[in-house]
Structure formats: structure tokens, C-alpha cells
CSV table of C-alpha atoms and ligand atoms in Angstrom, one decimal:
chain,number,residue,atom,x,y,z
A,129,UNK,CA,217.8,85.3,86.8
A,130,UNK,CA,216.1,89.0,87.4
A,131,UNK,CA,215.7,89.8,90.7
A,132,UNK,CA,212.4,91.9,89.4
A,133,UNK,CA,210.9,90.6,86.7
A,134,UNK,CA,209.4,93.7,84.4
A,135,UNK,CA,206.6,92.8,83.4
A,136,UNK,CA,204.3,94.1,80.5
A,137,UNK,CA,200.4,93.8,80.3
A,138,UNK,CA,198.4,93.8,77.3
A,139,UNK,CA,194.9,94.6,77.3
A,140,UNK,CA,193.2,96.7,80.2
A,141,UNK,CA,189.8,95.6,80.2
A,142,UNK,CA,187.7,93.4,82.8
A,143,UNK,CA,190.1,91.1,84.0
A,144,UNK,CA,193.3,92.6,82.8
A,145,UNK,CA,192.7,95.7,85.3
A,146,UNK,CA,192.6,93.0,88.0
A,147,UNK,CA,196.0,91.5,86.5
A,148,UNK,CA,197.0,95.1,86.1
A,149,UNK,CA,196.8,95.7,90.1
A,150,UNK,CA,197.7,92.6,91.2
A,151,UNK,CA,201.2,93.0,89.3
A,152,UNK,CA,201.3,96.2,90.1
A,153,UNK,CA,201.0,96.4,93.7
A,154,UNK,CA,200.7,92.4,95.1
A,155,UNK,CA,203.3,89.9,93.7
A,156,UNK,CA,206.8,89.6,95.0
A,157,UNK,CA,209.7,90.5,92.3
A,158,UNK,CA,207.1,91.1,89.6
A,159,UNK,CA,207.8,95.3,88.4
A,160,UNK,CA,204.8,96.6,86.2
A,161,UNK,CA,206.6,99.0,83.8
A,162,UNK,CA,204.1,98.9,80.6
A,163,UNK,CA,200.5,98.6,80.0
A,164,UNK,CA,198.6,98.6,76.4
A,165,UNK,CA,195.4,99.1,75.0
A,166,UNK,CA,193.9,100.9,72.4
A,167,UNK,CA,191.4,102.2,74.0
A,168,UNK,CA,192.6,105.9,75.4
A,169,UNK,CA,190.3,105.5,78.9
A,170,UNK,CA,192.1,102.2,79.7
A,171,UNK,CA,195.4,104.0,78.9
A,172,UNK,CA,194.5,107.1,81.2
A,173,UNK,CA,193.3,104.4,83.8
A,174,UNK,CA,196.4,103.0,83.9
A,175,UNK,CA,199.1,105.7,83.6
A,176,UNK,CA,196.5,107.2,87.0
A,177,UNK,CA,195.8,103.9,88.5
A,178,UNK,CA,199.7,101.4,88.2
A,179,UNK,CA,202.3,103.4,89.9
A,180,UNK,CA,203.7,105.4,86.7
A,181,UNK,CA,203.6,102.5,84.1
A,182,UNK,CA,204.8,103.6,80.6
A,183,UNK,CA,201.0,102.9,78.2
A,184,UNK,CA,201.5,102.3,74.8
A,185,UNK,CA,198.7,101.8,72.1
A,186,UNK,CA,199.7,97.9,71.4
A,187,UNK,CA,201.7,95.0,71.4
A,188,UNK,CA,204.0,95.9,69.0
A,189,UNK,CA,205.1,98.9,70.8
A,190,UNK,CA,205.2,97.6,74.2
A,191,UNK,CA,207.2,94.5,73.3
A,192,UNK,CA,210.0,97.8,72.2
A,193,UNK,CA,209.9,99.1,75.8
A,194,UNK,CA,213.6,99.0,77.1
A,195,UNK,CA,214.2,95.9,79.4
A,196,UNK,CA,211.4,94.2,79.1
A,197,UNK,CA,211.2,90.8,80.9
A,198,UNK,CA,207.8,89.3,80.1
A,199,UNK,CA,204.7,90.2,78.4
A,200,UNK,CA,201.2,89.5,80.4
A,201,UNK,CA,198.0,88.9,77.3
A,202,UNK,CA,195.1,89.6,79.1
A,203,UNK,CA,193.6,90.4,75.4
A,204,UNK,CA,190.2,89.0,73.0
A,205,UNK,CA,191.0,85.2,72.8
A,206,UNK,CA,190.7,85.8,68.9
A,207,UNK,CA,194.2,87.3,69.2
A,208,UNK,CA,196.2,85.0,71.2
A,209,UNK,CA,197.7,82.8,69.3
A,210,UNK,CA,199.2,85.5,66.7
A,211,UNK,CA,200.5,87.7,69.8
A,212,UNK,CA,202.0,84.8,71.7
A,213,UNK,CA,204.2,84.1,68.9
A,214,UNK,CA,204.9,87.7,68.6
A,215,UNK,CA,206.1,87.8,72.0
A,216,UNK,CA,208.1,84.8,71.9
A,217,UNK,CA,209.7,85.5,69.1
A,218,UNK,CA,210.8,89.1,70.5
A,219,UNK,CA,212.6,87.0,73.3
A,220,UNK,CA,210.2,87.3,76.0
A,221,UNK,CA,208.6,85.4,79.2
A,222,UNK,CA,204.7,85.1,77.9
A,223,UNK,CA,201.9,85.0,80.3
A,224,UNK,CA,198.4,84.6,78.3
A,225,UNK,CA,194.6,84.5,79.6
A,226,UNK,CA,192.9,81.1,78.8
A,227,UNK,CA,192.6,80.0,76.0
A,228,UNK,CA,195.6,79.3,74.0
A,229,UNK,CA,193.5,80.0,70.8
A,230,UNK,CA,190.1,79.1,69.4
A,231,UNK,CA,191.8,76.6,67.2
A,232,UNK,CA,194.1,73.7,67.6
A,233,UNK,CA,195.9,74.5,64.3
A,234,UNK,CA,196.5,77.9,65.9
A,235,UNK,CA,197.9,76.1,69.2
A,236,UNK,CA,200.0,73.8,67.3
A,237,UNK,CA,201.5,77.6,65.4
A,238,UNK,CA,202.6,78.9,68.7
A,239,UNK,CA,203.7,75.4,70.4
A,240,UNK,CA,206.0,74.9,67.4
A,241,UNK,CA,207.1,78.8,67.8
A,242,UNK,CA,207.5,77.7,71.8
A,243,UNK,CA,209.5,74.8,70.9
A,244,UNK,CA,212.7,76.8,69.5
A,245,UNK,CA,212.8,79.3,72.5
A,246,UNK,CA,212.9,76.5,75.3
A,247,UNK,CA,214.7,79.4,77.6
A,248,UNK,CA,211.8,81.1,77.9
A,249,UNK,CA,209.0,80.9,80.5
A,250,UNK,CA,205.0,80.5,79.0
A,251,UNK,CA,202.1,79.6,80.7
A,252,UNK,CA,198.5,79.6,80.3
A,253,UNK,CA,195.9,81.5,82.6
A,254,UNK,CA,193.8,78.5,84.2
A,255,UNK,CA,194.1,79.6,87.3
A,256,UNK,CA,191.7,77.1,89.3
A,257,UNK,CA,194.6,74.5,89.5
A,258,UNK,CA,196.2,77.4,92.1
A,259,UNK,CA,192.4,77.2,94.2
A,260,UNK,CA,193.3,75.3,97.2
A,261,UNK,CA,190.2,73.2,96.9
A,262,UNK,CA,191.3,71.8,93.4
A,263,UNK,CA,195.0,72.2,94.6
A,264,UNK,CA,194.2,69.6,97.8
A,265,UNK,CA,192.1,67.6,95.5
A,266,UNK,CA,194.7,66.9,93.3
A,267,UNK,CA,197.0,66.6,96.2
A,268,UNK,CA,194.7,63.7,97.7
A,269,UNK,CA,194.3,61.7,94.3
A,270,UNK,CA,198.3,61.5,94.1
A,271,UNK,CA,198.3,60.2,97.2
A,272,UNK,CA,196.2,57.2,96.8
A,273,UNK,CA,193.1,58.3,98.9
A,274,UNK,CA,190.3,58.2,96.3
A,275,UNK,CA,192.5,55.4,94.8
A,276,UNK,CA,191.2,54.5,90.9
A,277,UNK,CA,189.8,58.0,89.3
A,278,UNK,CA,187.0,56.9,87.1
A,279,UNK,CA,184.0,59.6,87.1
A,280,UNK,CA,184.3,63.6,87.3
A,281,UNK,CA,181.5,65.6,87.5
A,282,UNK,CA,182.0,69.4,86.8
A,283,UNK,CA,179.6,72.1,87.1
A,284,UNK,CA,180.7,76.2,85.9
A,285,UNK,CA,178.1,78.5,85.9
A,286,UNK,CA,177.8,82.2,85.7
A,287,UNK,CA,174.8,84.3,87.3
A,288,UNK,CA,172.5,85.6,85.3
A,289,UNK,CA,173.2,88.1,82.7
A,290,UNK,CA,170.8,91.0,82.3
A,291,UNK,CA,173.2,93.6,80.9
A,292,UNK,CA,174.5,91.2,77.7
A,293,UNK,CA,177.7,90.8,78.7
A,294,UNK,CA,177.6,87.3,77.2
A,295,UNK,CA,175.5,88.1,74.0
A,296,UNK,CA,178.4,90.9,73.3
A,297,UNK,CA,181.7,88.7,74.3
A,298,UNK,CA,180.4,85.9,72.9
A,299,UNK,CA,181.9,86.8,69.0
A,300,UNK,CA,185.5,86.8,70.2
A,301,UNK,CA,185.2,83.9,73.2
A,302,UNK,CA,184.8,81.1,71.0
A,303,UNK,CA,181.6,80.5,72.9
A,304,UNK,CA,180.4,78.8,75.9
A,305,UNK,CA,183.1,75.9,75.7
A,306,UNK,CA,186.0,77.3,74.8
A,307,UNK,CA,185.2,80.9,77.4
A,308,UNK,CA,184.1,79.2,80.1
A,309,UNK,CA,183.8,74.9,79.9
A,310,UNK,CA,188.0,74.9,78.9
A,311,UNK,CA,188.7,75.3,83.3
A,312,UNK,CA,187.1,72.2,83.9
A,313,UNK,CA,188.6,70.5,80.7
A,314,UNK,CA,192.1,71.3,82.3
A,315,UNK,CA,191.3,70.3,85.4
A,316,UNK,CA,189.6,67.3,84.4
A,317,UNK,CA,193.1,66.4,82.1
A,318,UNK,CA,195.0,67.5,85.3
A,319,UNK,CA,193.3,65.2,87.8
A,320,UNK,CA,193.4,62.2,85.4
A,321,UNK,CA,197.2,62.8,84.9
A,322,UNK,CA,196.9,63.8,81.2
A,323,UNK,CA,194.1,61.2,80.2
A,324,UNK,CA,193.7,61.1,76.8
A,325,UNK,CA,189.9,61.4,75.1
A,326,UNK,CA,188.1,59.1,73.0
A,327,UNK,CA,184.8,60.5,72.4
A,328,UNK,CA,182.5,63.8,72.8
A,329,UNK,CA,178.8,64.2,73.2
A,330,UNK,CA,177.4,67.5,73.8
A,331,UNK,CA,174.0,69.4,74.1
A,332,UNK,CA,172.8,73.1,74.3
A,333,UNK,CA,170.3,75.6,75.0
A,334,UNK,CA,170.1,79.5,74.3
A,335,UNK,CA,166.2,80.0,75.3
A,336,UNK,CA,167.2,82.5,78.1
A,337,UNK,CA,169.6,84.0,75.6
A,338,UNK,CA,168.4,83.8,72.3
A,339,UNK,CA,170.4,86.3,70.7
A,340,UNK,CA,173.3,84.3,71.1
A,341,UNK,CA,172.4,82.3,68.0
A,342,UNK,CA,174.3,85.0,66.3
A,343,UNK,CA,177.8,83.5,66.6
A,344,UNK,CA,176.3,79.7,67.0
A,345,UNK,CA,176.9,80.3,70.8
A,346,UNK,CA,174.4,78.4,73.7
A,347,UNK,CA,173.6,80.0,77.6
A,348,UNK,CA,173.9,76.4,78.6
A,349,UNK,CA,175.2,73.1,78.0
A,350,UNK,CA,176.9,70.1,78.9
A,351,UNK,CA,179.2,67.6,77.7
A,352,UNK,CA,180.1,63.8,78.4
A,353,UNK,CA,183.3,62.5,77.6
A,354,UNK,CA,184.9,58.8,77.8
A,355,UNK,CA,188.7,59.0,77.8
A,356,UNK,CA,190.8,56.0,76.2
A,357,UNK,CA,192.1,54.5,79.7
A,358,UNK,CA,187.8,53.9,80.6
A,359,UNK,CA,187.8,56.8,82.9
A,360,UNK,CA,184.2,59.5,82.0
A,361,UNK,CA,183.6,62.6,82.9
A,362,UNK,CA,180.4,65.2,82.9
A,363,UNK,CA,180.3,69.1,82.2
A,364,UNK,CA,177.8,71.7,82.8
A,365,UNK,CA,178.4,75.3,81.9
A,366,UNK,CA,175.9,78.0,82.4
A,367,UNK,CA,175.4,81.5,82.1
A,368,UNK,CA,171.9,81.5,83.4
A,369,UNK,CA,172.8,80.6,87.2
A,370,UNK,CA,170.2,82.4,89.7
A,371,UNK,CA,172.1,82.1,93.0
A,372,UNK,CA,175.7,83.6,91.6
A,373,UNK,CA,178.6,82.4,90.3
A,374,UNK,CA,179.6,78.7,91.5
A,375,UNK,CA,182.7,76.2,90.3
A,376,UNK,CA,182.3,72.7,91.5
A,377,UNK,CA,183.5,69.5,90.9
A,378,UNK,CA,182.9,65.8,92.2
A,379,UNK,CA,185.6,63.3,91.6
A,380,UNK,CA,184.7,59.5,92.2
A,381,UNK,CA,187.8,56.6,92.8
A,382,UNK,CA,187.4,52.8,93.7
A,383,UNK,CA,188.3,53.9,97.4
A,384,UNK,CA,186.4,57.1,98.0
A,385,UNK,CA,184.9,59.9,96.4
A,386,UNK,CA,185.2,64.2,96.8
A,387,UNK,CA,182.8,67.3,96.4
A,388,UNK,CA,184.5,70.5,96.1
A,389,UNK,CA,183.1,74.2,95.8
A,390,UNK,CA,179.6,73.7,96.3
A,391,UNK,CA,177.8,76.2,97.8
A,392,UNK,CA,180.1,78.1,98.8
A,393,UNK,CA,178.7,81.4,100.4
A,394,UNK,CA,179.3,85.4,99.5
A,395,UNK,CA,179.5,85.8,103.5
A,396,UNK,CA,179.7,83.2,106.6
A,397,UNK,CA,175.9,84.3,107.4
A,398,UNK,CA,172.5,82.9,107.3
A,399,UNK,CA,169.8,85.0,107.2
A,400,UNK,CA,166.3,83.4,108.4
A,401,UNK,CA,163.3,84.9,107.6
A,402,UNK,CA,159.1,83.9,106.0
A,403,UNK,CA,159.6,80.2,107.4
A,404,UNK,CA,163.0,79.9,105.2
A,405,UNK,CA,166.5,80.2,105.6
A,406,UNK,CA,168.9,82.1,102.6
A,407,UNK,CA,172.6,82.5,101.9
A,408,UNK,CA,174.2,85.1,99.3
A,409,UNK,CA,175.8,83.0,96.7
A,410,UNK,CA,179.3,84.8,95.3
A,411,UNK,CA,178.8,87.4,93.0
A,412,UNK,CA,181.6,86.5,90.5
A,413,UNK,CA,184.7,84.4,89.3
A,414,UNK,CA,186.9,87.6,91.1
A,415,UNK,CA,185.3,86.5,94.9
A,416,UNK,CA,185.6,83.1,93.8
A,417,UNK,CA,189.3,83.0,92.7
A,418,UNK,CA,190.8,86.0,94.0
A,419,UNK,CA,193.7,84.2,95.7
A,420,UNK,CA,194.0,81.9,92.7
A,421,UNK,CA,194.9,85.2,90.4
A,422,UNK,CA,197.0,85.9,92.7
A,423,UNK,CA,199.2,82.7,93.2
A,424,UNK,CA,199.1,82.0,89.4
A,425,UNK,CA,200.9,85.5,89.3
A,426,UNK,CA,203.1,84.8,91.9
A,427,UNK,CA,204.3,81.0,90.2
A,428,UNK,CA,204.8,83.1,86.8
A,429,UNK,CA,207.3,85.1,88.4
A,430,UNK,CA,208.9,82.4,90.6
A,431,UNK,CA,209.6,80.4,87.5
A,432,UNK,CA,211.5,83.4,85.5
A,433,UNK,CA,213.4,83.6,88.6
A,434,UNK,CA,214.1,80.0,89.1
A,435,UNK,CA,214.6,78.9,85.3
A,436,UNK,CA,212.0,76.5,85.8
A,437,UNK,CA,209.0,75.6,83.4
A,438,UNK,CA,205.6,76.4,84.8
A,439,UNK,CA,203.1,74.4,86.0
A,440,UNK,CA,200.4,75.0,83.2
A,441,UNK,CA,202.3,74.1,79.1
A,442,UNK,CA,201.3,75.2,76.2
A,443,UNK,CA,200.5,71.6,75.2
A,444,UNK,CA,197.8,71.5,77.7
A,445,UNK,CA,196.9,74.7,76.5
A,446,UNK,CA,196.2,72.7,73.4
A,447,UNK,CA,194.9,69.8,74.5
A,448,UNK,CA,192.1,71.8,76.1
A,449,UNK,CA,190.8,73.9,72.8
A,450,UNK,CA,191.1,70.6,71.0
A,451,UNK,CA,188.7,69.2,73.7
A,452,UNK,CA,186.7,72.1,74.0
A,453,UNK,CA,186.6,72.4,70.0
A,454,UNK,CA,185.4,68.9,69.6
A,455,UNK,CA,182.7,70.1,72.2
A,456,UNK,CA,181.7,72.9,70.4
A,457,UNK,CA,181.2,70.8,66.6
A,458,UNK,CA,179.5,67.6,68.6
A,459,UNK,CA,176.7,70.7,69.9
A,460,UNK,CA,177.1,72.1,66.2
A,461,UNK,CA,176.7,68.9,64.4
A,462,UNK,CA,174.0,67.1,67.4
B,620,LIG,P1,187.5,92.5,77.7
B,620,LIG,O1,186.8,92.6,76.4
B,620,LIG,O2,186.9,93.1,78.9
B,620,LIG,O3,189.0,93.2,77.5
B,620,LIG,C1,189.8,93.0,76.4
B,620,LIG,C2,190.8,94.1,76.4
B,620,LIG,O4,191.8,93.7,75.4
B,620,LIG,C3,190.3,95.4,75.9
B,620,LIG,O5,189.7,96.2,77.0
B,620,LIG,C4,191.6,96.1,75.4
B,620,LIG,O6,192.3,96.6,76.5
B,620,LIG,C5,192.4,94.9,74.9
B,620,LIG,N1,192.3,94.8,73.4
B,620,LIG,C6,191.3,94.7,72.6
B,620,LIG,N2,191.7,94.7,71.3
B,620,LIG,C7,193.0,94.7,71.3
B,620,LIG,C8,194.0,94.7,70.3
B,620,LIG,N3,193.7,94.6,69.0
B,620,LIG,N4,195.3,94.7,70.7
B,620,LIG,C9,195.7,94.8,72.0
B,620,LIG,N5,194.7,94.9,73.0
B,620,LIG,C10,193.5,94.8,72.7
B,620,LIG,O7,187.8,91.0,77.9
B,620,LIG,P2,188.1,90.2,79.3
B,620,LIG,O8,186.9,89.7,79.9
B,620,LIG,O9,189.1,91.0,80.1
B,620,LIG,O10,188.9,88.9,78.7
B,620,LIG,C11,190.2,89.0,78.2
B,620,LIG,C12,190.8,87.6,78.1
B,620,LIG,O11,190.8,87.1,79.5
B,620,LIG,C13,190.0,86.6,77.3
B,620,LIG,O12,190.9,85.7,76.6
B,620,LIG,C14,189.2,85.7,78.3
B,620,LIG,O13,189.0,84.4,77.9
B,620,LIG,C15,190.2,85.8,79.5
B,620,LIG,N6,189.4,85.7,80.8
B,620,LIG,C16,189.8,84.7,81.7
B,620,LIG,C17,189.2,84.5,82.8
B,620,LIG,C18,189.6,83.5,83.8
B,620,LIG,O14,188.8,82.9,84.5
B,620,LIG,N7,190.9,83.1,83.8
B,620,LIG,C19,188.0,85.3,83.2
B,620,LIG,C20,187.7,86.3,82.2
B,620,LIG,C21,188.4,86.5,81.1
């Protein structure tokens, strides 16, 4: 039971600069001593930016830094799989982005892997379920309010994407189900306490984004599933959203029904003007879940401490690329 748990992060690119920080400089008994990437700017970023951390070109290397704790994969989803059962095997706590993998045969490799180091601590970045309006949600449908769960309704979209972000992700992501549709899959599973799923339907569309037909990827689609106990549930995922980022969700029972993260606003402010009224939508998943990050970070670390298992398996981690996957081929295959 460390009292600080030294932590190693691998990969130092959009997001894992944010995990960088946050374990760095914002979560109690978590020590940053490693960071690695193999790009040279992201090394000298973080040797400037993380309070002295020891960079090292790659996984291997880091996983040889002396004391080690727990290794933090903030990498391409394309390499998951392969370096969480690197790090597992080398004896260490494993924190990895979402997804597990692209695959379910290359979830099943590390969940077998997982299986023979049950001492160890793993968990799987979907860090909505630490959002306090999914949090309470969940909270409320355990205690009876909403009663029978039988329809979700999810909406993920990201703003508009002028620079191509999307177009040049897209080859490692898995594309637009398994980047950005797997949250709500998770949370969907999560608030139907594990439900199992019968069948997939999905449709896309890439006319704002056209050159996404590269890697069979879509700027926006949605999904219908029907799970075995009769429950359903909708998706919508976007990249082509023109008032910001947005997460919602509406969750409907036999006793009552919820709407969460709607609308929710950049700023508290209104500003009126030409006979209308406008709000600045959030700019990005960061304003969005900021906190989340944050107490996902803080649970990792508390369950090293505790010796208990985290909130978020591998075997959901599964679960959800297998959904997402059938997703993907029912777009693939109309
Ligand atoms: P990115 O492309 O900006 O950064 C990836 C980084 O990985 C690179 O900058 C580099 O530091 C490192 N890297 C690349 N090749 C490597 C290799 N061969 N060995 C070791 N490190 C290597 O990607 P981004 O957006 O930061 O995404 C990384 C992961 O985080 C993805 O799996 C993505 O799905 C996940 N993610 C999760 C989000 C969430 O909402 N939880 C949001 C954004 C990303």
C-alpha cells in the first residue's frame, strides 16, 4: 500500500499533457516520476513543464524506471492492447485511455493477461461515469426513482472541425464508434446494470467530411440497439456540431424519466442582441469533463492505495469495443 503512488505516463500528446498536469500537480498520493514519447518536443515539454520527471523515448524503457508503481497509456488506441499487456506483465498498476482496443479478440488478449495478475489495479479511461450528472443519474436509477429503465437516448457530438483533426486521427481511432460513440456505450451498459445486447442497427454520413472515406470512417451517425432483457437504446455521434461540444443523455423508466447535459453553457451569460438571444456552447470535451479527468485520476490512485478493484473492468472495456465493433460492421455492411 504506497503512500505515493509513482506513476508513469505514456504518450504526451492532446490529452495526455492534460493527464500529464493533472498527475503532476492535482491528485493526492499520485508522484509523476516518468513521461514517454517519441516525439523529442513532447519530451522537452515535459522534462520543462512536470516538475523534473525522468522522459524516456518509450514504453519499454519507462516500464525499467526504478520503483515504478503504475504506468498511465494515454497513447494511439491502435497500440493499447499490446502495451497493456506489456505493462501487466512487467508487474504494474495500468491506467489506459478508452478504448481497450479496436478489437474484441485483442480485449479478450489483455483480459486473459489481466486474469493471472489479479493484485494489480487496471482500469479503463471513460471518465463520464465520474461526471456528476451521469454519477447522480445512476445514483437515482439505483434508487428506484425512474423505476423500470427501458429507453436511453444518447447524443455525443464534437464542434465542427475545420483544421482536420478528425480526417488525420481517424486511421488510428477506430473511427467514429469506437473514438467517440464507446462513452455512451459504457454508460448505457452502466445504467442498465450490465444489459446484455441482442441486436445493432446503424447508419452514417461523411458529406461534411468526405475525406474520411479513407479509413471507412463517417462525421456522423447513429445507432439503435435492443438489449436481451427488452430494454432499447439510441446513439448519435457527431463531429459536425455547430454550437460546441455537447454530451447528453435521456433515460426513460416506468416511474419517471431524466435529461442530463443539455445545453449546457461555456459561461452563466446571455447575451441579447438583433431581436435574439445567444449562449456560447463549450468549446471542448476538456470544459466539459475537466473535473471528471480529474476524479477518474484521483479513484485510480485510491484503489492502489486501498487494494481495491476500480470502478471501470477490463471486461467492460470489452464489452464496449464489441458493441461499438458490431456498430461499426452494421454501418459497413448497411
Ligand atoms: P494524440 O495523437 O494527440 O497523442 C498520442 C500520443 O501518443 C503522441 O503525441 C505520442 O506522445 C504518443 N505516441 C505515439 N506513438 C507512440 C508509440 N509508438 N509509443 C509510445 N507513445 C506513442 O492522441 P490523443 O488525442 O491524445 O489520444 C490518445 C488516446 O486518448 C486515444 O486512445 C484516445 O482514444 C484517447 N482519448 C480519450 C478521450 C476521452 O474522452 N477519454 C479524449 C481524447 C482522446
Amino acid at each position: 500500500m504506497p503512500e505515493n503512488v509513482r506513476v508513469g505516463i505514456v504518450g504526451l500528446g492532446r490529452l495526455g499533457r492534460r493527464h500529464a498536469e493533472n498527475l503532476a500537480f492535482r491528485i493526492a498520493g499520485a508522484q509523476l516520476v516518468a513521461a514517454a514519447s517519441p516525439i523529442e518536443a513532447e519530451r522537452a515539454w515535459a522534462a520543462a513543464a512536470l516538475n523534473g520527471v525522468t522522459t524516456y523515448p518509450g514504453l519499454d524503457e519507462l516500464l525499467a524506471h526504478p520503483g515504478l508503481d503504475a504506468v498511465w497509456l494515454v497513447t494511439p488506441t491502435s497500440l493499447h492492447a499490446d502495451q497493456v499487456i506489456v505493462s501487466i506483465t512487467a508487474g504494474k498498476h495500468v491506467f489506459c485511455e478508452k478504448p481497450l482496443a479496436l478489437e474484441p479478440s485483442d480485449c479478450d488478449r489483455a483480459v486473459a493477461v489481466a486474469a493471472g495478475h489479479p493484485r494489480q489495479v487496471l482500469m479503463v479511461g471513460f471518465m463520464r461515469r465520474f461526471d456528476p450528472a451521469y454519477a447522480e443519474a445512476k445514483r437515482r436509477i439505483e434508487a428506484g426513482e425512474l423505476g423500470k429503465v427501458f429507453a436511453i437516448r444518447c447524443v455525443s457530438e464534437d464542434p465542427v472541425d475545420p483544421e482536420g483533426f478528425f480526417v488525420r486521427f481517424a486511421p488510428t481511432s477506430g473511427g467514429i464508434f469506437l473514438d467517440c460513440c464507446i462513452h455512451d456505450i459504457d454508460l448505457v451498459r452502466w445504467m442498465l446494470n450490465r444489459a446484455e445486447a441482442a441486436s445493432v442497427a446503424a447508419v452514417g454520413s461523411r458529406l461534411m467530411y468526405p475525406a474520411l472515406g479513407a479509413c471507412g470512417d463517417v462525421d456522423t451517425a447513429s445507432a439503435n440497439v435492443a438489449f436481451k432483457g427488452g430494454q432499447m437504446a439510441t446513439f448519435y455521434v457527431s463531429r459536425t456540431s455547430h454550437r460546441g461540444y455537447e454530451a447528453s443523455m435521456r433515460i426513460v423508466g416506468d416511474k419517471g424519466a431524466l435529461d442530463l447535459g443539455a445545453g449546457i453553457p461555456r459561461l452563466p451569460l446571455t447575451l441579447e442582441s438583433d431581436g435574439g438571444r445567444s449562449t456560447a456552447g463549450q468549446v471542448d470535451f476538456f470544459e466539459r469533463f475537466g473535473q471528471a479527468f480529474l476524479d477518474e485520476a484521483q479513484a485510480f490512485v485510491k484503489a492502489i492505495q486501498c487494494g481495491k478493484p476500480t470502478p471501470i473492468s477490463l471486461e467492460d472495456a470489452r464489452e464496449a469495443t464489441r458493441l461499438a465493433c458490431a456498430m461499426r460492421d452494421a454501418l459497413k455492411l448497411g
